[in-house]
PDB file of C-alpha atoms in Angstrom:
ATOM      1  CA  GLN Q   1      15.350  17.292   3.456  1.00 90.00           C
ATOM      2  CA  VAL Q   2      13.116  14.293   3.889  1.00 96.00           C
ATOM      3  CA  GLN Q   3      12.832  11.514   1.335  1.00 97.00           C
ATOM      4  CA  LEU Q   4      10.202   8.801   1.087  1.00 98.00           C
ATOM      5  CA  VAL Q   5      10.568   5.670  -0.981  1.00 96.00           C
ATOM      6  CA  GLU Q   6       7.642   3.341  -1.622  1.00 96.00           C
ATOM      7  CA  SER Q   7       7.813  -0.215  -2.864  1.00 96.00           C
ATOM      8  CA  GLY Q   8       5.623  -3.263  -3.239  1.00 97.00           C
ATOM      9  CA  GLY Q   9       3.214  -2.228  -5.965  1.00 96.00           C
ATOM     10  CA  GLY Q  10       2.408  -4.405  -8.910  1.00 97.00           C
ATOM     11  CA  LEU Q  11      -0.231  -6.363 -10.757  1.00 98.00           C
ATOM     12  CA  VAL Q  12      -2.572  -8.616  -8.810  1.00 98.00           C
ATOM     13  CA  GLN Q  13      -5.788 -10.418  -9.584  1.00 98.00           C
ATOM     14  CA  SER Q  14      -9.082  -9.397  -8.058  1.00 98.00           C
ATOM     15  CA  GLY Q  15      -9.347 -10.860  -4.560  1.00 97.00           C
ATOM     16  CA  GLY Q  16      -5.601 -10.948  -4.132  1.00 97.00           C
ATOM     17  CA  SER Q  17      -3.302  -9.214  -1.681  1.00 98.00           C
ATOM     18  CA  LEU Q  18      -0.347  -6.852  -1.772  1.00 98.00           C
ATOM     19  CA  ARG Q  19       1.872  -5.292   0.846  1.00 98.00           C
ATOM     20  CA  LEU Q  20       3.274  -1.811   0.288  1.00 98.00           C
ATOM     21  CA  SER Q  21       6.250  -0.385   2.115  1.00 98.00           C
ATOM     22  CA  CYS Q  22       7.414   3.184   2.643  1.00 98.00           C
ATOM     23  CA  VAL Q  23      10.683   4.211   4.240  1.00 98.00           C
ATOM     24  CA  ALA Q  24      11.471   7.766   5.279  1.00 98.00           C
ATOM     25  CA  SER Q  25      14.982   9.122   5.529  1.00 97.00           C
ATOM     26  CA  GLY Q  26      16.779  12.434   5.902  1.00 96.00           C
ATOM     27  CA  SER Q  27      16.804  15.172   8.515  1.00 95.00           C
ATOM     28  CA  ILE Q  28      14.090  13.725  10.736  1.00 96.00           C
ATOM     29  CA  GLU Q  29      13.957  14.846  14.334  1.00 95.00           C
ATOM     30  CA  LYS Q  30      10.427  13.660  15.013  1.00 96.00           C
ATOM     31  CA  MET Q  31       7.966  11.651  12.974  1.00 96.00           C
ATOM     32  CA  ASN Q  32       4.560  13.228  13.577  1.00 97.00           C
ATOM     33  CA  SER Q  33       2.550  11.020  11.256  1.00 98.00           C
ATOM     34  CA  MET Q  34       2.846   8.780   8.230  1.00 98.00           C
ATOM     35  CA  GLY Q  35       0.105   7.673   5.927  1.00 98.00           C
ATOM     36  CA  TRP Q  36      -1.032   6.270   2.634  1.00 98.00           C
ATOM     37  CA  HIS Q  37      -3.014   7.903  -0.127  1.00 98.00           C
ATOM     38  CA  ARG Q  38      -3.920   6.867  -3.642  1.00 98.00           C
ATOM     39  CA  GLN Q  39      -4.813   8.633  -6.835  1.00 98.00           C
ATOM     40  CA  VAL Q  40      -6.414   7.592 -10.062  1.00 95.00           C
ATOM     41  CA  LEU Q  41      -5.434   9.620 -13.099  1.00 90.00           C
ATOM     42  CA  GLY Q  42      -7.822  12.530 -13.458  1.00 93.00           C
ATOM     43  CA  LYS Q  43      -9.277  12.175  -9.976  1.00 96.00           C
ATOM     44  CA  LYS Q  44      -8.528  13.696  -6.596  1.00 97.00           C
ATOM     45  CA  ARG Q  45      -6.064  12.064  -4.276  1.00 97.00           C
ATOM     46  CA  GLU Q  46      -7.801   9.871  -1.710  1.00 97.00           C
ATOM     47  CA  PHE Q  47      -6.714   9.366   1.891  1.00 98.00           C
ATOM     48  CA  LEU Q  48      -6.479   5.714   2.897  1.00 98.00           C
ATOM     49  CA  ALA Q  49      -4.836   5.310   6.292  1.00 98.00           C
ATOM     50  CA  ALA Q  50      -2.441   7.037   8.648  1.00 98.00           C
ATOM     51  CA  VAL Q  51      -0.650   6.460  11.916  1.00 98.00           C
ATOM     52  CA  THR Q  52       0.427   9.249  14.249  1.00 97.00           C
ATOM     53  CA  GLY Q  53       3.666   9.397  16.156  1.00 95.00           C
ATOM     54  CA  GLY Q  54       1.744   8.280  19.216  1.00 95.00           C
ATOM     55  CA  GLY Q  55       0.394   5.242  17.390  1.00 96.00           C
ATOM     56  CA  THR Q  56      -3.159   6.383  16.687  1.00 98.00           C
ATOM     57  CA  ILE Q  57      -4.447   4.850  13.482  1.00 98.00           C
ATOM     58  CA  ASN Q  58      -7.153   6.135  11.174  1.00 98.00           C
ATOM     59  CA  TYR Q  59      -8.659   4.555   8.095  1.00 98.00           C
ATOM     60  CA  ALA Q  60     -10.873   5.775   5.303  1.00 97.00           C
ATOM     61  CA  ASP Q  61     -14.237   4.037   5.358  1.00 96.00           C
ATOM     62  CA  SER Q  62     -13.576   2.728   1.856  1.00 92.00           C
ATOM     63  CA  VAL Q  63     -10.732   0.502   3.040  1.00 95.00           C
ATOM     64  CA  LYS Q  64     -11.673  -0.398   6.622  1.00 95.00           C
ATOM     65  CA  GLY Q  65     -11.490  -4.120   7.123  1.00 95.00           C
ATOM     66  CA  ARG Q  66      -9.475  -4.709   3.947  1.00 97.00           C
ATOM     67  CA  PHE Q  67      -6.361  -2.574   4.427  1.00 98.00           C
ATOM     68  CA  THR Q  68      -4.120  -2.583   7.487  1.00 98.00           C
ATOM     69  CA  ILE Q  69      -1.451   0.013   8.212  1.00 98.00           C
ATOM     70  CA  SER Q  70       1.499  -0.801  10.434  1.00 98.00           C
ATOM     71  CA  ARG Q  71       4.805   0.806  11.214  1.00 97.00           C
ATOM     72  CA  ASP Q  72       8.402   0.278  12.228  1.00 97.00           C
ATOM     73  CA  THR Q  73       9.374   3.292  14.302  1.00 95.00           C
ATOM     74  CA  VAL Q  74      13.049   2.363  14.334  1.00 95.00           C
ATOM     75  CA  LYS Q  75      13.239   2.389  10.539  1.00 96.00           C
ATOM     76  CA  ASN Q  76      10.768   5.270  10.061  1.00 96.00           C
ATOM     77  CA  ALA Q  77       8.755   2.930   7.885  1.00 98.00           C
ATOM     78  CA  ILE Q  78       5.121   2.171   7.335  1.00 98.00           C
ATOM     79  CA  PHE Q  79       3.416  -0.665   5.577  1.00 98.00           C
ATOM     80  CA  LEU Q  80       0.027  -1.166   4.001  1.00 98.00           C
ATOM     81  CA  GLN Q  81      -1.284  -4.692   3.875  1.00 98.00           C
ATOM     82  CA  MET Q  82      -4.072  -4.837   1.316  1.00 98.00           C
ATOM     83  CA  LYS Q  83      -6.379  -7.812   0.932  1.00 97.00           C
ATOM     84  CA  SER Q  84      -9.503  -8.630  -1.045  1.00 96.00           C
ATOM     85  CA  LEU Q  85      -8.332  -6.221  -3.703  1.00 97.00           C
ATOM     86  CA  LYS Q  86     -10.820  -5.004  -6.284  1.00 96.00           C
ATOM     87  CA  PRO Q  87     -10.303  -3.494  -9.742  1.00 96.00           C
ATOM     88  CA  GLU Q  88     -11.437  -0.158  -8.319  1.00 95.00           C
ATOM     89  CA  ASP Q  89      -8.398  -0.236  -6.020  1.00 96.00           C
ATOM     90  CA  THR Q  90      -6.223   0.320  -9.086  1.00 97.00           C
ATOM     91  CA  ALA Q  91      -4.301   3.551  -8.549  1.00 98.00           C
ATOM     92  CA  VAL Q  92      -0.942   5.081  -7.761  1.00 98.00           C
ATOM     93  CA  TYR Q  93      -0.344   4.651  -4.045  1.00 98.00           C
ATOM     94  CA  SER Q  94       1.734   7.309  -2.313  1.00 98.00           C
ATOM     95  CA  CYS Q  95       3.215   7.651   1.116  1.00 98.00           C
ATOM     96  CA  ASN Q  96       3.124  10.900   3.098  1.00 98.00           C
ATOM     97  CA  ALA Q  97       5.044  11.885   6.195  1.00 98.00           C
ATOM     98  CA  VAL Q  98       4.688  14.918   8.426  1.00 98.00           C
ATOM     99  CA  VAL Q  99       7.941  15.381  10.247  1.00 97.00           C
ATOM    100  CA  THR Q 100       9.758  17.859  12.397  1.00 97.00           C
ATOM    101  CA  THR Q 101      13.189  18.240  10.879  1.00 96.00           C
ATOM    102  CA  THR Q 102      16.447  18.589  12.751  1.00 96.00           C
ATOM    103  CA  MET Q 103      16.179  22.306  11.956  1.00 95.00           C
ATOM    104  CA  GLY Q 104      12.902  22.454  13.853  1.00 95.00           C
ATOM    105  CA  ARG Q 105      10.724  22.836  10.758  1.00 95.00           C
ATOM    106  CA  LEU Q 106       7.420  21.080  10.262  1.00 97.00           C
ATOM    107  CA  THR Q 107       7.545  19.460   6.838  1.00 96.00           C
ATOM    108  CA  SER Q 108       5.171  17.364   4.767  1.00 97.00           C
ATOM    109  CA  ALA Q 109       6.913  15.021   2.355  1.00 97.00           C
ATOM    110  CA  TRP Q 110       5.593  12.707  -0.350  1.00 98.00           C
ATOM    111  CA  GLY Q 111       7.017   9.682  -2.038  1.00 97.00           C
ATOM    112  CA  GLN Q 112       7.024   9.185  -5.782  1.00 96.00           C
ATOM    113  CA  GLY Q 113       4.234   6.633  -5.651  1.00 96.00           C
ATOM    114  CA  THR Q 114       3.907   3.004  -6.619  1.00 97.00           C
ATOM    115  CA  GLN Q 115       1.401   1.640  -9.103  1.00 98.00           C
ATOM    116  CA  VAL Q 116      -1.109  -0.951  -7.977  1.00 98.00           C
ATOM    117  CA  THR Q 117      -3.153  -2.613 -10.704  1.00 98.00           C
ATOM    118  CA  VAL Q 118      -5.931  -5.064  -9.894  1.00 98.00           C
ATOM    119  CA  SER Q 119      -7.180  -7.123 -12.801  1.00 97.00           C
ATOM    120  CA  SER Q 120     -10.695  -8.506 -12.956  1.00 92.00           C
TER     121      SER Q 120
END
């Protein structure tokens, strides 16, 4: 079993910043990738950023230059520094991890999500 816990969401004014955190725990043998997604109620989930086990980082075009993903490999954690936030960034932000478990299984796990609300 792999568990992900996000934190750091909240209410911020337009133009402000927030930093999200996600920590993975459980039967993790190898962390293949971790990333951030967001979803607005009634819309499809949107990929934001991810980092592979080797350190390769990818961003969605919609957040390049405003959002920065980083990681702590010792803690199996990732972070999302968000700046210049806009009302359209309002969503539930979720963390995803693709791991190889100690049983040798490739597993994709999701956190419960954290709400980010940007007021105009």
